[in-house]
Coordinates of C-alpha atoms and ligand atoms in Angstrom, one line a residue:
X1 CA 42.1 29.2 27.8
X2 CA 39.1 30.3 29.9
X3 CA 36.5 32.6 28.5
X4 CA 36.4 36.2 29.9
X5 CA 32.8 37.4 30.3
X6 CA 31.7 40.7 31.7
X7 CA 28.5 41.0 33.7
X8 CA 27.4 44.3 35.3
X9 CA 27.0 44.6 39.1
X10 CA 25.3 48.0 38.9
X11 CA 22.0 48.2 40.9
X12 CA 19.9 48.6 37.7
X13 CA 21.4 45.4 36.2
X14 CA 21.1 43.6 39.6
X15 CA 17.4 44.5 39.7
X16 CA 17.0 42.8 36.3
X17 CA 18.7 39.6 37.4
X18 CA 22.4 40.1 36.7
X19 CA 23.5 38.1 39.8
X20 CA 21.6 35.0 38.6
X21 CA 23.1 35.3 35.1
X22 CA 26.6 35.8 36.5
X23 CA 26.1 32.7 38.8
X24 CA 25.0 30.5 36.0
X25 CA 27.9 31.6 33.8
X26 CA 30.3 30.8 36.6
X27 CA 28.8 27.4 37.1
X28 CA 29.5 26.5 33.5
X29 CA 33.2 26.2 34.3
X30 CA 36.0 27.5 32.2
X31 CA 34.3 31.0 32.3
X32 CA 36.0 33.9 34.2
X33 CA 33.2 36.3 35.1
X34 CA 34.3 39.9 35.6
X35 CA 31.8 42.1 37.3
X36 CA 31.7 45.6 35.9
X37 CA 29.5 48.7 36.2
X38 CA 26.8 49.4 33.7
X39 CA 27.2 51.0 30.3
X40 CA 23.9 52.8 31.1
X41 CA 21.7 51.2 28.4
X42 CA 19.1 50.0 30.9
X43 CA 16.7 48.4 28.5
X44 CA 19.5 46.0 27.5
X45 CA 20.4 45.0 31.1
X46 CA 21.7 42.6 32.1
X47 CA 24.0 43.2 29.1
X48 CA 26.7 40.5 29.0
X49 CA 29.9 41.1 27.1
X50 CA 32.6 38.5 26.1
X51 CA 36.2 39.1 25.1
X52 CA 36.9 37.9 21.6
X53 CA 39.7 38.3 19.1
X54 CA 37.6 41.2 17.6
X55 CA 37.2 42.9 20.9
X56 CA 34.2 42.7 23.2
X57 CA 30.9 41.5 21.9
X58 CA 27.7 42.2 23.7
X59 CA 24.5 40.3 24.2
X60 CA 21.4 41.5 26.0
X61 CA 19.0 41.6 27.8
X62 CA 20.1 38.2 29.1
X63 CA 17.7 36.3 31.2
X64 CA 18.6 33.1 33.2
X65 CA 17.0 31.0 30.5
X66 CA 19.2 32.4 27.8
X67 CA 22.5 31.3 29.5
X68 CA 22.6 27.7 28.2
X69 CA 22.1 28.8 24.6
X70 CA 24.6 31.6 24.9
X71 CA 27.4 29.4 26.3
X72 CA 27.6 27.8 22.8
X73 CA 28.2 31.1 21.0
X74 CA 30.2 33.1 23.5
X75 CA 33.6 31.6 22.7
X76 CA 33.5 33.1 19.2
X77 CA 31.1 36.0 19.9
X78 CA 28.8 34.2 17.4
X79 CA 25.3 34.8 16.2
X80 CA 22.4 34.7 18.7
X81 CA 19.1 36.5 18.8
X82 CA 20.4 38.6 21.7
X83 CA 23.7 39.5 20.0
X84 CA 24.2 43.3 19.9
X85 CA 27.7 43.4 18.3
X86 CA 30.5 45.6 19.6
X87 CA 29.1 47.7 22.4
X88 CA 30.8 50.9 21.1
X89 CA 28.9 50.4 17.8
X90 CA 25.5 50.3 19.4
X91 CA 24.0 53.7 18.2
X92 CA 23.1 54.8 21.7
X93 CA 26.7 54.5 22.8
X94 CA 28.2 55.5 19.5
X95 CA 26.5 58.9 19.6
X96 CA 27.9 59.7 23.0
X97 CA 31.0 61.5 24.1
X98 CA 32.1 59.6 27.1
X99 CA 34.6 61.5 29.2
X100 CA 33.4 61.3 32.8
X101 CA 31.9 57.8 32.2
X102 CA 34.7 56.7 29.9
X103 CA 35.5 53.6 32.0
X104 CA 32.0 52.8 33.4
X105 CA 30.8 49.4 32.2
X106 CA 34.3 48.5 31.0
X107 CA 36.5 48.1 34.0
X108 CA 36.3 46.1 37.2
X109 CA 35.3 48.9 39.6
X110 CA 37.5 47.6 42.4
X111 CA 40.6 46.9 40.4
X112 CA 43.1 49.7 40.6
X113 CA 45.3 48.0 38.0
X114 CA 42.3 48.1 35.6
X115 CA 41.8 51.8 36.5
X116 CA 45.4 52.6 35.7
X117 CA 45.4 50.5 32.5
X118 CA 42.4 52.6 31.3
X119 CA 44.1 56.0 31.9
X120 CA 43.4 56.5 35.6
X121 CA 45.6 58.5 38.0
X122 CA 47.2 60.6 35.3
X123 CA 45.2 63.6 36.4
X124 CA 46.3 63.3 40.0
X125 CA 49.9 62.9 38.9
X126 CA 49.5 66.1 36.9
X127 CA 48.1 68.0 39.9
X128 CA 51.0 66.8 42.1
X129 CA 53.5 67.8 39.5
X130 CA 52.0 71.3 38.6
X131 CA 50.7 72.3 42.1
X132 CA 47.6 74.0 43.4
X133 CA 47.6 77.2 41.4
X134 CA 48.0 75.6 38.0
X135 CA 45.4 72.9 38.9
X136 CA 42.8 75.5 39.9
X137 CA 43.6 77.5 36.7
X138 CA 43.1 74.3 34.5
X139 CA 39.8 73.6 36.1
X140 CA 38.7 77.2 35.7
X141 CA 39.8 77.3 32.1
X142 CA 37.9 74.1 31.3
X143 CA 34.7 75.9 32.0
X144 CA 33.5 73.1 34.3
X145 CA 30.3 74.1 36.2
X146 CA 28.8 72.3 39.2
X147 CA 26.8 69.3 38.0
X148 CA 24.7 69.1 41.2
X149 CA 22.2 71.6 40.0
X150 CA 23.3 75.2 40.5
X151 CA 25.9 75.2 37.7
X152 CA 28.4 77.3 39.7
X153 CA 31.9 77.5 38.1
X154 CA 34.0 74.8 39.9
X155 CA 37.4 76.6 39.5
X156 CA 36.1 79.7 41.2
X157 CA 34.7 77.7 44.1
X158 CA 38.1 76.0 44.5
X159 CA 40.0 79.3 44.4
X160 CA 37.7 80.8 47.0
X161 CA 38.4 77.9 49.4
X162 CA 42.1 77.9 48.5
X163 CA 42.4 81.6 49.4
X164 CA 40.3 81.4 52.6
X165 CA 42.4 81.6 55.7
X166 CA 42.2 78.5 57.9
X167 CA 44.4 75.7 59.0
X168 CA 41.9 72.8 58.3
X169 CA 40.0 72.6 55.1
X170 CA 37.6 70.0 53.8
X171 CA 36.5 68.5 50.5
X172 CA 32.9 67.3 50.7
X173 CA 31.3 65.3 47.9
X174 CA 27.6 65.6 47.5
X175 CA 26.3 62.1 46.6
X176 CA 22.8 62.6 48.0
X177 CA 21.3 62.5 44.5
X178 CA 17.7 63.3 45.4
X179 CA 16.4 64.5 42.0
X180 CA 13.7 62.4 40.4
X181 CA 14.9 60.3 37.5
X182 CA 18.6 60.8 38.3
X183 CA 21.2 58.0 38.8
X184 CA 24.5 59.3 37.4
X185 CA 26.2 59.6 40.8
X186 CA 25.1 56.1 41.7
X187 CA 26.2 54.6 38.4
X188 CA 29.6 56.3 38.7
X189 CA 30.2 55.2 42.3
X190 CA 29.2 51.6 41.5
X191 CA 31.0 51.5 38.1
X192 CA 34.2 53.7 38.5
X193 CA 34.6 54.7 42.1
X194 CA 38.4 55.5 41.7
X195 CA 37.6 58.4 39.4
X196 CA 35.7 60.1 42.2
X197 CA 38.5 59.4 44.7
X198 CA 41.0 60.8 42.2
X199 CA 38.9 63.9 41.6
X200 CA 38.6 64.5 45.4
X201 CA 42.3 64.0 45.9
X202 CA 43.0 66.6 43.1
X203 CA 40.5 69.0 44.8
X204 CA 42.4 68.4 48.1
X205 CA 45.7 69.3 46.6
X206 CA 44.2 72.4 44.9
X207 CA 42.8 73.9 48.1
X208 CA 45.1 72.4 50.7
X209 CA 42.6 70.0 52.4
X210 CA 43.6 66.9 54.2
X211 CA 40.2 65.3 54.8
X212 CA 37.3 64.5 52.6
X213 CA 33.8 63.3 53.2
X214 CA 31.3 61.7 50.7
X215 CA 27.7 62.1 51.8
X216 CA 25.8 59.3 50.1
X217 CA 22.1 58.8 49.7
X218 CA 20.7 56.1 52.0
X219 CA 18.8 54.4 49.3
X220 CA 22.1 53.5 47.5
X221 CA 23.3 50.3 49.3
X222 CA 25.3 49.1 46.4
X223 CA 27.0 52.4 45.8
X224 CA 27.8 52.7 49.5
X225 CA 29.4 49.2 49.6
X226 CA 31.3 49.6 46.4
X227 CA 32.7 53.0 47.4
X228 CA 33.7 51.8 50.8
X229 CA 35.5 48.9 49.3
X230 CA 37.2 51.2 46.8
X231 CA 38.4 53.5 49.7
X232 CA 40.0 50.4 51.3
X233 CA 41.8 49.5 48.0
X234 CA 42.9 53.1 47.6
X235 CA 44.3 53.4 51.1
X236 CA 46.3 50.1 50.7
X237 CA 47.7 51.3 47.4
X238 CA 48.8 54.7 48.7
X239 CA 46.2 56.6 46.6
X240 CA 44.9 57.9 49.9
X241 CA 46.8 58.4 53.2
X242 CA 49.8 60.3 54.4
X243 CA 51.6 60.5 51.1
X244 CA 49.3 60.7 48.1
X245 CA 51.0 58.6 45.3
X246 CA 54.3 59.1 47.2
X247 CA 54.0 62.9 47.3
X248 CA 54.1 65.1 50.4
X249 CA 50.3 65.6 50.3
X250 CA 48.2 63.9 52.9
X251 CA 44.5 63.2 52.2
X252 CA 41.9 60.7 53.4
X253 CA 38.2 60.2 52.7
X254 CA 35.3 58.9 54.8
X255 CA 31.9 58.0 53.5
X256 CA 28.8 59.0 55.5
X257 CA 25.3 57.8 54.6
X258 CA 22.3 60.3 54.8
X259 CA 19.0 59.5 56.5
X260 CA 16.9 60.2 53.4
X261 CA 15.9 63.8 53.3
X262 CA 15.8 65.6 50.0
X263 CA 16.8 68.9 51.6
X264 CA 20.0 67.3 52.9
X265 CA 21.2 67.5 49.3
X266 CA 21.3 71.2 49.7
X267 CA 24.8 72.0 50.6
X268 CA 24.4 73.7 53.9
X269 CA 21.9 71.2 55.3
X270 CA 24.2 68.5 54.2
X271 CA 27.0 70.1 56.2
X272 CA 24.7 70.3 59.3
X273 CA 23.8 66.6 58.8
X274 CA 27.5 65.7 58.4
X275 CA 28.1 67.5 61.7
X276 CA 25.5 65.2 63.4
X277 CA 22.8 67.8 63.5
X278 CA 19.3 67.8 62.0
X279 CA 19.7 68.8 58.4
X280 CA 18.6 72.4 58.2
X281 CA 19.5 75.1 55.6
X282 CA 22.0 77.7 56.8
X283 CA 21.7 81.3 55.8
X284 CA 24.4 82.5 53.3
X285 CA 26.8 84.2 53.7
X286 CA 29.1 82.8 54.9
X287 CA 29.7 80.6 51.9
X288 CA 30.8 77.1 52.7
X289 CA 34.1 77.9 50.9
X290 CA 34.7 80.4 53.7
X291 CA 33.0 78.7 56.6
X292 CA 31.7 75.3 55.9
X293 CA 32.1 72.0 57.7
X294 CA 32.9 72.6 61.4
X295 CA 33.3 76.2 60.5
X296 CA 36.3 75.5 58.2
X297 CA 36.7 76.4 54.6
X298 CA 35.0 73.7 52.6
X299 CA 34.7 72.8 48.9
X300 CA 31.4 71.0 48.4
X301 CA 30.9 69.5 44.9
X302 CA 28.6 67.0 43.3
X303 CA 30.0 63.5 42.4
X304 CA 30.0 64.3 38.7
X305 CA 31.7 67.7 39.1
X306 CA 34.6 66.0 41.0
X307 CA 34.7 62.9 38.7
X308 CA 35.0 65.2 35.7
X309 CA 38.2 66.7 37.0
X310 CA 40.7 63.9 36.3
X311 CA 40.0 63.8 32.6
X312 CA 40.3 67.6 32.5
X313 CA 43.8 67.5 34.1
X314 CA 44.8 64.5 32.0
X315 CA 43.7 65.9 28.6
X316 CA 44.0 69.7 29.4
X317 CA 41.4 72.4 29.8
X318 CA 41.0 73.0 26.0
X319 CA 40.0 69.4 25.3
X320 CA 37.1 69.7 27.7
X321 CA 36.2 73.3 26.9
X322 CA 35.9 72.7 23.1
X323 CA 32.8 70.6 23.8
X324 CA 29.4 72.2 24.5
X325 CA 27.8 75.5 23.7
X326 CA 27.7 79.0 25.1
X327 CA 28.7 79.0 28.8
X328 CA 27.9 75.3 29.1
X329 CA 31.2 73.6 28.4
X330 CA 32.2 70.0 28.3
X331 CA 29.9 67.0 28.6
X332 CA 26.8 66.3 30.7
X333 CA 25.7 62.8 31.7
X334 CA 22.0 63.2 30.9
X335 CA 19.7 60.7 32.5
X336 CA 16.6 59.6 30.5
X337 CA 13.9 58.3 32.7
X338 CA 10.2 58.0 33.3
X339 CA 8.0 56.7 30.5
X340 CA 10.7 56.4 27.9
X341 CA 11.6 53.6 25.5
X342 CA 15.4 53.7 25.8
X343 CA 16.0 54.8 29.4
X344 CA 19.6 55.2 30.6
X345 CA 22.6 57.4 30.8
X346 CA 23.6 59.5 27.8
X347 CA 26.8 61.5 28.2
X348 CA 27.2 64.2 25.5
X349 CA 28.5 67.7 25.0
X350 CA 25.9 70.4 25.9
X351 CA 23.7 71.5 23.0
X352 CA 21.5 68.6 22.0
X353 CA 17.9 69.7 21.9
X354 CA 15.3 68.3 24.3
X355 CA 13.5 66.9 21.3
X356 CA 16.6 65.0 20.1
X357 CA 17.1 63.6 23.5
X358 CA 13.6 62.5 24.2
X359 CA 12.4 61.4 20.7
X360 CA 15.5 60.4 18.8
X361 CA 17.8 59.1 21.5
X362 CA 15.2 58.1 24.0
X363 CA 12.8 56.7 21.3
X364 CA 9.7 58.4 22.7
X365 CA 7.5 56.8 25.4
X366 CA 7.7 53.2 26.5
X367 CA 3.9 53.0 26.2
X368 CA 4.0 54.1 22.6
X369 CA 1.6 57.0 23.3
X370 CA 2.5 60.6 22.4
X371 CA 4.9 62.5 24.7
X372 CA 2.9 65.2 26.4
X373 CA 5.4 66.6 28.9
X374 CA 8.9 66.2 30.3
X375 CA 10.2 67.4 33.6
X376 CA 13.8 68.4 33.4
X377 CA 16.1 69.0 36.4
X378 CA 14.3 67.1 39.2
X379 CA 11.4 68.0 41.4
X380 CA 12.3 71.7 41.2
X381 CA 12.4 71.7 37.4
X382 CA 9.8 73.0 34.9
X383 CA 7.5 70.8 32.8
X384 CA 8.2 71.3 29.1
X385 CA 5.6 70.7 26.4
X386 CA 6.6 69.4 22.9
X387 CA 6.5 72.9 21.4
X388 CA 9.5 73.8 23.5
X389 CA 11.5 70.7 22.5
X390 CA 13.8 72.9 20.4
X391 CA 15.4 74.1 23.7
X392 CA 19.1 73.1 23.6
X393 CA 20.5 71.4 26.7
X394 CA 22.3 74.4 28.1
X395 CA 22.1 76.1 31.5
X396 CA 21.2 79.5 30.1
X397 CA 18.7 78.3 27.4
X398 CA 16.7 76.4 30.0
X399 CA 16.8 79.4 32.4
X400 CA 15.5 81.6 29.6
X401 CA 12.5 79.4 29.4
X402 CA 11.9 79.4 33.2
X403 CA 13.5 75.9 33.5
X404 CA 16.7 74.3 34.7
X405 CA 18.8 71.4 33.8
X406 CA 19.8 70.7 37.4
X407 CA 21.5 67.4 37.7
X408 CA 20.6 66.4 34.1
X409 CA 17.5 64.2 34.8
X410 CA 14.7 64.1 32.2
X411 CA 11.5 62.4 33.2
X412 CA 9.1 61.7 30.4
X413 CA 5.3 61.6 30.6
X414 CA 2.8 60.4 27.9
X415 CA -0.6 62.0 27.1
X416 CA -2.3 60.3 30.1
X417 CA -0.5 62.6 32.5
X418 CA -2.6 65.1 34.5
X419 CA -0.5 68.3 35.0
X420 CA -2.7 69.7 37.7
X421 CA -2.0 66.6 39.7
X422 CA 1.7 67.0 39.0
X423 CA 1.5 70.7 40.2
X424 CA -0.2 69.6 43.4
X425 CA 2.4 66.9 43.8
X426 CA 5.2 69.6 43.6
X427 CA 3.6 71.5 46.5
X428 CA 3.0 68.3 48.4
X429 CA 6.6 67.3 47.9
X430 CA 7.8 70.7 49.1
X431 CA 5.6 70.4 52.2
X432 CA 7.0 67.0 53.0
X433 CA 10.6 67.8 52.4
X434 CA 10.7 71.4 53.7
X435 CA 13.3 71.9 56.4
X436 CA 10.9 74.3 58.1
X437 CA 13.3 77.2 58.5
X438 CA 11.4 79.7 56.5
X439 CA 7.7 80.6 56.2
X440 CA 7.2 80.9 52.4
X441 CA 8.3 77.3 52.0
X442 CA 6.9 75.7 55.2
X443 CA 3.5 77.3 55.1
X444 CA 3.3 78.3 51.4
X445 CA 3.6 74.7 50.2
X446 CA 0.6 73.7 52.3
X447 CA -1.4 76.7 51.1
X448 CA -0.3 75.8 47.6
X449 CA -1.9 72.4 47.8
X450 CA -5.1 73.8 49.1
X451 CA -5.3 76.5 46.3
X452 CA -4.7 73.9 43.6
X453 CA -7.4 71.7 45.1
X454 CA -9.8 74.6 44.9
X455 CA -8.9 75.4 41.3
X456 CA -9.5 71.9 40.0
X457 CA -12.7 71.7 42.0
X458 CA -13.9 74.8 40.0
X459 CA -14.1 77.0 43.1
X460 CA -13.6 80.6 41.9
X461 CA -11.0 79.4 39.4
X462 CA -9.8 82.8 38.2
X463 CA -9.4 84.3 41.7
X464 CA -7.6 81.1 42.9
X465 CA -5.3 81.1 39.9
X466 CA -4.3 84.7 40.7
X467 CA -3.8 83.6 44.3
X468 CA -1.6 80.7 43.2
X469 CA 0.5 83.0 41.0
X470 CA 0.9 85.4 43.9
X471 CA 1.8 82.6 46.3
X472 CA 4.4 81.3 43.8
X473 CA 6.0 84.8 43.5
X474 CA 6.3 84.9 47.3
X475 CA 7.9 81.5 47.5
X476 CA 10.2 82.3 44.6
X477 CA 11.6 85.5 46.2
X478 CA 11.0 84.9 49.9
X479 CA 12.4 81.5 50.4
X480 CA 15.8 80.9 52.0
X481 CA 16.9 78.1 49.6
X482 CA 16.1 76.7 46.2
X483 CA 13.6 74.1 47.6
X484 CA 10.9 76.7 48.4
X485 CA 12.4 79.1 45.8
X486 CA 12.1 76.7 42.8
X487 CA 9.0 74.7 43.5
X488 CA 7.0 77.5 41.8
X489 CA 8.7 76.4 38.5
X490 CA 7.0 73.0 38.0
X491 CA 3.8 74.5 39.4
X492 CA 3.7 77.6 37.1
X493 CA 5.0 75.7 34.0
X494 CA 2.1 73.2 34.4
X495 CA -0.4 76.0 34.7
X496 CA 1.2 78.0 31.8
X497 CA 1.6 75.1 29.3
X498 CA -1.3 72.9 30.3
X499 CA -4.0 75.2 31.5
X500 CA -6.7 72.8 30.3
X501 CA -5.7 70.3 33.0
X502 CA -6.8 72.8 35.7
X503 CA -10.3 73.1 34.3
X504 CA -13.0 70.9 35.9
X505 CA -14.7 70.2 32.5
X506 CA -11.6 68.6 31.1
X507 CA -11.0 66.7 34.3
X508 CA -14.5 65.3 34.4
X509 CA -14.2 64.2 30.8
X510 CA -10.9 62.5 31.6
X511 CA -12.2 60.6 34.6
Ligands
FMN1 C1 16.7 71.3 48.0 C2 18.1 71.0 47.3 C3 18.5 69.7 47.1 C4 19.8 69.5 46.5 N1 20.2 68.2 46.3 C5 21.4 68.0 45.7 C6 21.8 66.7 45.5 O1 21.2 65.7 45.8 N2 23.1 66.5 45.0 C7 23.9 67.6 44.6 O2 25.0 67.4 44.2 N3 23.4 68.9 44.8 C8 22.2 69.1 45.3 N4 21.8 70.4 45.5 C9 22.7 71.5 45.1 C10 23.7 71.8 46.3 O3 23.1 72.7 47.2 C11 25.0 72.4 45.8 O4 24.8 73.4 44.9 C12 26.0 71.4 45.1 O5 26.2 70.3 45.9 C13 27.3 72.0 44.8 O6 28.1 71.2 44.0 P1 28.4 71.5 42.5 O7 28.8 72.9 42.4 O8 29.4 70.5 42.1 O9 27.1 71.3 41.7 C14 20.6 70.6 46.1 C15 20.1 71.9 46.3 C16 18.8 72.1 46.9 C17 18.4 73.5 47.1
SF4_2 S1 13.1 77.1 51.4 FE1 12.2 75.4 52.6 S2 13.9 74.0 52.7 FE2 14.8 75.9 52.1 S3 15.3 76.9 54.0 FE3 13.3 77.6 53.6 S4 12.0 76.0 54.7 FE4 14.1 75.2 54.5

């Protein structure tokens, strides 16, 4: 009997040599190599798993030079210095509640049989059986909120599009994933693409859409290829097409690749870009749910929002809703990145504190130096200092501290970080990525850089700090979208929590 070995084909594992390891294992003969997604424990990649009588046993991080030695122990899952034991017993995984990522790293991403064998397609069958109204009610009752950043209730968005008059309706999946330190969408599309297809098909049934688009970040070639291949498999199996799973519902999906603009992740610019125009923010109203793609009612949701729906329909709203705290229900795939020892994906119910996530789960910094700041929620998110690490991971708790959880990315910095530079970078990023439609963002970001430069140079610091505050207020309240409207948060949090970095004396001492 040949040995079944699992080697990830996720981009993070590939970057660390997974293809070479898989090739060497195959050459050994009598080894069946199954390529999977990643479990999301990036410091252990490439993590190789072998099927044994006791279940899967993991080894990692496996380098090419480790393969000859491993071949001797793999048949029994035996002792080796890289042996990690059963993957589900590794504390980083054991502490998680994997709902959306339940199959990621386990199944062959392009095997629909594997997907079915691991619980796939039950949610779609439920939606077909119970119909649009009951499906929308279940999603509403689950408490699911958009995982792309704004946290808008998904069920309400779906109901708005379902109720909107119009013959043609669309489902658009936002896979632009522009936030710094985030990779959940990519990991899911590479590791379990059918769950996204299933989630989109359920959304289509719920609102009466027949066509869906996935707008994918251009820097994600592996996700693009895997998702396209999954669409082909789904079409051939009748999971997409004229009769979804043999029902009367018709639905198909096309993937489009963006050209690499952060603002094209904003839903209305994304729609413009999908329509073949330059990606520029549209004024709201009308909401996309009323008048979206090509002027038709459109549901636009993030990858993780859509991919969370199948498990909600399979297990019921209560199962999802009972996890989490306050108005943040269910699980969040949190992405630990930057200068962190155990970087990766950690899916858990809302409510863990920032300190638990960064210090206990993430193990502090990779450099071993003290953590000085973390930026949560991408480039528009605030910098949090350690005294605020008691903040629970929850939409409202972060908002109460002038922060946001966004798409769930946490980027860690040690004590060598210069927060004045980070604040300037926020303005620079805004200037580079601004769509140019409104003045506070287009011009304000450039003026913001200049004011910060004057502050750190010691030119009339008090007057310039006042000016910066004033400018940030104008951007916050005068910008058309959240790019210009939220850039003040990283800037002001840096100034608020790390004022010493803006003083020339400290800067000279540090240089
Ligand atoms: C500048 C900017 C960039 C954004 N980038 C993304 C992105 O990359 N992915 C995403 O899902 N949402 C992004 N959003 C949020 C979207 O506008 C929108 O809220 C989201 O796609 C809705 O889906 P959800 O309700 O499932 O979160 C961005 C918003 C702004 C203002
Ligand atoms: S805030 Fe910036 S990105 Fe948003 S509409 Fe205005 S100019 Fe465009």
